[in-house]
Amino acid sequence: MSKIKILFLGDYSPSGNWGNLAFKNGKKFLSSFYEKIQSSSYVMVNFEGSIESKYNKQKILKSGPTIKLHKDSIRYLSSLKINAINLANNHSLDLGINGLHSTIKLANSYGIDTVGAGASEQLARSPLIKKIAGVKICFLSVA
């Protein structure tokens, strides 16, 4: 059996100046950390925010910040070869259910798995099961 390296990354929320720097500088923005991502068997990121689309420009009523992210934030993760995003957090519904659906749909269109949220309660509670290097691994994400 080959060695399996799973990397979990913390909150990813590329907005404002940070987002602009990341999108403009690509892989160079993460330089030394990029090598750790590439040498991992599977990489999951906590995706803090919701993708804005023409269907969900309205933020929900809540206390605290609303994090609206551009679709390029998913494209950027794809360019880094990120495998999955965790959506069980306090910002996944910042743009309502349509924002969550936009995020999941866009991630899946880039081949990025999602866990921790879904179109139904059953999907939201479903684990992500992946076969990595011949081993079945279950990811469960709750908030």
Backbone as a ProteinNet text record, in pm:
[ID]
protein_1_A
[PRIMARY]
MSKIKILFLGDYSPSGNWGNLAFKNGKKFLSSFYEKIQSSSYVMVNFEGSIESKYNKQKILKSGPTIKLHKDSIRYLSSLKINAINLANNHSLDLGINGLHSTIKLANSYGIDTVGAGASEQLARSPLIKKIAGVKICFLSVA
[TERTIARY]
85.2	0	90.8	57.7	136.7	93.8	181.2	155.9	49.2	-46.2	-153	-128.5	-126.9	-110.5	-235	-311.7	-432.1	-403.6	-431.4	-405.1	-537.5	-560	-677.5	-630.5	-690.2	-654.2	-766.4	-730	-825.7	-910	-965	-1060.3	-1002.2	-1071.9	-1036.5	-1148.2	-1115.9	-1214.8	-1148	-1115.9	-1041	-1127	-1132.4	-1207.5	-1117.1	-1155.8	-1078.2	-938.1	-842.1	-703.9	-641.5	-671.5	-615.5	-658.4	-785.8	-836.7	-771.4	-756.9	-693.1	-549.7	-475.3	-337	-329.9	-416.5	-416.3	-447.6	-551.6	-592.6	-488.2	-423.3	-323.1	-192.8	-153.4	-23.8	-31.6	-150.2	-167.7	-89.8	-23.8	47.7	162.8	219.2	329.4	284.2	155.7	103.9	124.5	114.5	131.6	271.3	354.4	492.7	525.9	586.2	634.3	518.8	403.4	290.5	234.6	251.9	204.4	264.2	390	455.5	389.4	346.8	278	143.9	75.2	-52.4	-28.8	67.9	93.8	144.4	210.3	263.6	162	42.2	-60.9	-146.8	-199.8	-287.9	-426.9	-469.5	-602.9	-598.7	-660.9	-657.8	-799.5	-835.8	-966.6	-947.2	-1030.7	-1025.3	-1159.9	-1157.6	-1280.7	-1317.3	-1423.4	-1464.2	-1558	-1504.9	-1580.1	-1641.9	-1763.8	-1832.5	-1929.7	-1984.6	-2084.2	-2057.3	-2071.3	-2046.7	-2166.1	-2133.3	-2237.1	-2269.9	-2399	-2443.4	-2561.3	-2610.3	-2723.2	-2849.4	-2854.2	-2971.8	-2966.5	-2851.9	-2841	-2758.4	-2786.9	-2711.9	-2754	-2867.7	-2921.8	-2865.3	-2802.2	-2749.8	-2862.4	-2841	-2941	-2926.4	-3031.5	-3029.3	-2959.8	-2848.6	-2772	-2681.6	-2629.3	-2528.1	-2392.1	-2295.1	-2163.4	-2151	-2031.6	-2008.2	-2074.2	-2108.6	-2156.2	-2040.6	-2005.6	-1892.1	-1941.8	-1935.3	-1970.2	-1840.2	-1828.2	-1705.5	-1729.8	-1629.1	-1634.4	-1611.9	-1667.9	-1651.5	-1504.7	-1417.5	-1275.1	-1214.3	-1278.2	-1223.5	-1226.6	-1324	-1329.9	-1230.2	-1223	-1127	-984.9	-954.6	-822.2	-792.9	-889.7	-871.2	-845.7	-917.7	-898.6	-757.3	-706.8	-571.9	-464.9	-496.1	-403.1	-418.7	-514.8	-544.5	-604.3	-688.8	-763.1	-872.3	-889.8	-985.2	-1124.8	-1135.8	-1266.5	-1275.6	-1400.3	-1425	-1526.2	-1500.7	-1592.2	-1688.1	-1816.6	-1916.8	-1993.6	-1954.8	-2022.1	-1958.5	-2003.9	-1951.8	-2055.3	-2023.8	-2120.2	-2136.9	-2069.1	-2084.5	-2138.8	-2164.6	-2212.6	-2349.4	-2428.4	-2562.5	-2572	-2458.9	-2461.1	-2542.8	-2553.4	-2635	-2756.9	-2801	-2919.5	-2893.3	-3001.5	-2990	-2940.3	-2977.3	-2929.3	-2777.9	-2724.4	-2579.6	-2508.2	-2566.2	-2510.2	-2514.6	-2627.1	-2640.3	-2540.5	-2521.4	-2423.7	-2282.9	-2250.7	-2118.2	-2095.7	-2192	-2180	-2171.1	-2258.1	-2260.5	-2128.5	-2076.7	-1951.2	-1834.5	-1829.1	-1722.1	-1726	-1843.9	-1857.1	-1820.2	-1847	-1811.6	-1660.7	-1585.2	-1438.6	-1382.7	-1470.4	-1425.9	-1388.3	-1436.3	-1407.6	-1525.9	-1496.4	-1599.4	-1643.9	-1766.4	-1817.2	-1868.1	-1861.4	-1911.5	-1956.6	-2059.1	-2103.1	-2223.2	-2274.7	-2393.8	-2450.9	-2576.8	-2638	-2776.7	-2839.3	-2971.6	-3081.8	-3051.8	-3148.9	-3075.6	-3153	-3091.8	-3013.2	-3067.9	-2999.1	-2864.7	-2860.5	-2734	-2635.7	-2688.1	-2601.7	-2535.2	-2604.8	-2552.1	-2470.8	-2469.4	-2400	-2249.2	-2180.6	-2033.9	-1982.9	-1863	-1793.4	-1704.5	-1725.8	-1645.9	-1561.9	-1431.2	-1337	-1244.5	-1205.4	-1103.7	-973.3	-879.3	-751.5	-641.1	-564.6	-455.6	-506.5	-626.4	-682.6	-749.2	-757	-816.9	-941.3	-1050.8	-1173.9	-1161.3	-1184	-1174.7	-1304.8	-1355.9	-1482.2	-1455.1	-1507.6	-1497.3	-1636.9	-1647.2	-1774	-1752.5	-1839.4	-1821.3	-1947	-1931.5	-2045.3	-2005	-2103.4	-2077.5	-2182
-117.2	0	124.8	220.5	343.5	439.4	530.3	627.5	727.8	754.3	850	975.6	1090	1218.8	1302.8	1328.1	1410.6	1543	1650.3	1784.9	1859.6	1911.4	1993.4	2136.6	2227.4	2368.9	2445	2547.1	2628.5	2717.2	2819.6	2907.8	2971.5	2950.1	3009.5	3106.5	3232.9	3335.4	3449.8	3426.4	3526.6	3644.2	3743.4	3863.7	3985.1	4096.6	4219.3	4208.5	4271.7	4273.5	4134.9	4052.3	3917.3	3840.6	3848.5	3779.7	3829.5	3961.8	4018	3970.2	3966.3	3918.4	3771.6	3691.1	3548.3	3525.9	3590.9	3568.2	3619.5	3731.5	3789.3	3711.3	3658.3	3592.1	3440.1	3385.8	3242	3159.3	3056	2960.7	3026.6	3132.5	3201.7	3261.1	3291.8	3354.2	3264.2	3133.2	3039	2978.7	3006.8	2960	2830.9	2838.3	2717.8	2625.6	2680.3	2598.6	2519.2	2571.7	2506	2365.7	2350.6	2219.5	2118.4	2162.6	2072.8	2027.2	2118.6	2084.2	1980.1	2004.3	1915.5	1777.8	1769.6	1640.2	1561.1	1615.2	1547.3	1458.2	1353.1	1261	1321.6	1400.6	1460.8	1587.2	1693.8	1822.6	1877	1914	1973.9	2111.4	2205.7	2343.9	2379.6	2452.5	2505.9	2631.7	2623.8	2732.7	2826.8	2938.4	3035.5	3142.8	3118.6	3216.9	3149	3230.1	3182.5	3249.1	3173.2	3227.1	3312.5	3433.2	3524.6	3494.3	3494.4	3477.2	3571.2	3571.3	3660.4	3622.3	3501.2	3454.7	3482.1	3523.8	3535.2	3655.7	3770.5	3890	3943.5	3897.4	3946	3867	3935.4	3866	3840.3	3741.8	3710.9	3809.2	3821.8	3907	3830.9	3884.7	3817.9	3918.3	3879.6	3963.6	3914.5	4001.5	3963.5	3984.1	3961	3988.2	3886.2	3932.7	3846.6	3832.1	3709.7	3687	3641	3734.6	3706.1	3683.6	3569.6	3538.2	3530.1	3570.8	3566.1	3423.2	3389.7	3253.8	3217.5	3316.2	3288.1	3221.2	3233.7	3170.3	3018.6	2965.2	2820.1	2783.7	2864.1	2839	2835.2	2925.1	2930.2	2801.2	2751.2	2625.1	2510.7	2511.5	2408.5	2414.2	2534.5	2548.6	2496.9	2496.4	2445.1	2294.8	2234.4	2091.4	2055.5	2147.1	2118.7	2018.2	1915.6	1809.3	1832.4	1900.4	1913.1	2041.2	2087.1	2200.4	2159.1	2203.7	2185	2303.6	2275.2	2382.5	2390.8	2312.6	2316.5	2428	2550.8	2665.1	2777	2883.6	2991.6	3088.5	3066.9	3158.6	3092.4	2962.7	2893.1	2942	2993.4	3041.8	3194.4	3262.6	3410	3470.3	3400.6	3448.4	3358.6	3294.9	3211.5	3076.7	3002.3	2867.4	2872.6	2978	2988.8	3009.5	3081.8	3099.8	2968.7	2889.4	2758.1	2670.3	2670.2	2588.7	2634.3	2765.5	2817.6	2770	2770.4	2727.4	2580.4	2496.7	2352.1	2322.8	2384.5	2360.5	2400.9	2517	2563	2473.7	2437.2	2347.6	2216.2	2158	2030.9	2043.4	2159.2	2178.4	2179.1	2209.8	2206.4	2074.5	1979.6	1850.8	1854.2	1954.7	1968.5	1912.1	1816.6	1756	1854.7	1835.6	1917.5	1825.7	1875.7	1800.7	1901.7	1863.4	1947.8	2035.4	2031.3	2107.9	2045.4	2073.4	2017.4	2073.1	2028.7	2077.6	2025.7	1923.1	1868.9	1837.1	1812.5	1777.2	1646.2	1552.6	1424.4	1444.4	1526.5	1553.3	1628.8	1720.8	1798.1	1708.6	1604.9	1515	1399	1387	1274.8	1291.7	1184.4	1192.5	1189.7	1232.6	1221.9	1098.8	1002.5	880.2	875.1	867.5	867.5	747.3	694.8	589.7	658.8	659.8	728.1	624.3	609.6	510.2	372.7	337.2	205.2	189.7	297.1	290.8	379.6	323.8	401.6	490.7	620.9	717.3	795.6	814.3	884.3	1019.4	1124.8	1259.3	1300.5	1340.3	1387.5	1530.1	1617.9	1758.8	1813.4	1865.8	1921.7	2053.7	2138	2265.5	2286.5
0	0	0	-85.4	-90.2	21.6	52.8	159.6	114.7	202.7	174.3	256.3	188.8	257.4	230.2	336.3	324.6	392.9	321.6	372.1	388.3	508.6	536.1	553.7	477.1	485.7	554.7	628.4	702.8	613.6	672.4	604.7	478.8	368.8	240.2	203.5	196.7	167.4	91.5	-35.5	-112.6	-155.9	-72.6	-107.9	-86.9	-141.9	-125.9	-181.8	-116.4	-164.2	-168.7	-69.8	-68.2	-192.5	-224.4	-343.1	-469.4	-481.6	-601	-615.2	-504.8	-509.1	-550.9	-494.7	-526.7	-674	-725.3	-863.5	-962.5	-930.8	-1022	-1022.1	-905.3	-893.5	-897.5	-902.3	-917.8	-818.5	-870.1	-785.6	-710.3	-765.6	-697.6	-565.2	-552.3	-431.2	-309	-330.5	-219.9	-214.4	-310.4	-326	-251.5	-134.5	-66.4	-25.6	4	44.6	-73.6	-192.4	-314.1	-326.3	-290.1	-297.5	-204.5	-87	7	-51.9	-116.5	-179.9	-288.4	-374.8	-486.8	-444.3	-329.7	-284.5	-202.2	-185.3	-106.6	-195.4	-137.5	-209.8	-229.1	-132.1	-135.3	-50.2	-100.4	-29.9	-17	107.1	133.9	197.9	155.1	203.6	266.2	377.1	434.5	355.5	276.5	187.2	262.4	307.9	387.8	299.2	256.3	173.9	80.6	-9.2	-103.8	-238.5	-345.8	-479.3	-522.6	-563.2	-610.1	-755.9	-788	-926.7	-951.3	-1072.7	-1104.1	-1026.7	-971.6	-898.5	-748.7	-697.3	-552	-508.3	-560.3	-522.2	-385.6	-336.1	-209.5	-92.6	2	119.4	218.3	302.9	405.3	521.2	598.6	716.1	828.2	876.8	982.3	1050.2	1163.4	1227	1177.9	1176.9	1128.5	979.2	926.1	784.8	692.7	575.2	467	369.4	337.3	248.4	112.3	15.5	-123	-198.6	-264.8	-336.1	-486.9	-561.4	-707.3	-754.4	-869.3	-921.5	-944.6	-960.9	-978	-855.7	-740.3	-619.7	-633.1	-702.2	-728	-838.4	-941.3	-1050.4	-995.9	-903.2	-842.4	-765.7	-688.8	-617.1	-714.1	-824	-926.3	-984.1	-1006.5	-1062.8	-967	-837.5	-736.7	-715.9	-784.3	-772.2	-635.4	-583.4	-460.5	-495.6	-413.6	-444.3	-389.3	-273.7	-209.4	-128.6	-112.1	-22.8	83	205.2	316	317.9	328.1	329.6	460.9	559.1	689.7	772.7	748.5	823.8	826	894.3	916.6	799.6	687.2	573.4	447.2	450.3	330.4	283.6	375.3	339	340.4	334.2	336.8	223.2	111.6	-0.8	-20.8	86.8	81.8	16.4	-0.9	-57.9	-202.2	-276.7	-415	-420.1	-323.2	-315.5	-286.9	-197.6	-167.9	-292.7	-361.5	-483.2	-589.4	-605.3	-702	-667.6	-539.2	-493.4	-524.1	-490.1	-514	-663.4	-740.4	-885.3	-950.2	-912.9	-971.4	-929.8	-802.1	-755.1	-832.4	-844.6	-916	-1063.3	-1123.1	-1264.8	-1285.9	-1181.3	-1187.5	-1132.7	-1101.4	-1048.9	-901.9	-830.9	-688	-609.3	-520.3	-436	-328.6	-279.7	-169.3	-58.7	64	179.5	285	361.6	471.8	443.4	321	284.8	158.2	130.6	11.1	-11.6	-119.9	-158.8	-66.3	11.3	107	237.6	341.2	468.8	456.2	380.2	360.3	291.2	186.2	116.7	206.3	285.9	375.3	479.2	521.3	624.7	566.8	435.8	372.8	378.4	413.8	411.8	267.7	249.6	121.6	132.4	46.2	48.9	-77.7	-59.2	-171.2	-159.8	-273.8	-276.9	-314.9	-221.5	-239.9	-225.9	-331.6	-333.5	-292.2	-339.1	-311.9	-177.1	-98.4	34.6	38.6	89.8	103.9	227.1	206.5	316.3	321.6	443.4	464	529.5	469.8	524.7	571.1	695.8	751.6	798.4	758.1	789.7	856	977.3	1050.9	1114	1137.3	1204.4	1311.7
[MASK]
+++++++++++++++++++++++++++++++++++++++++++++++++++++++++++++++++++++++++++++++++++++++++++++++++++++++++++++++++++++++++++++++++++++++++++++++

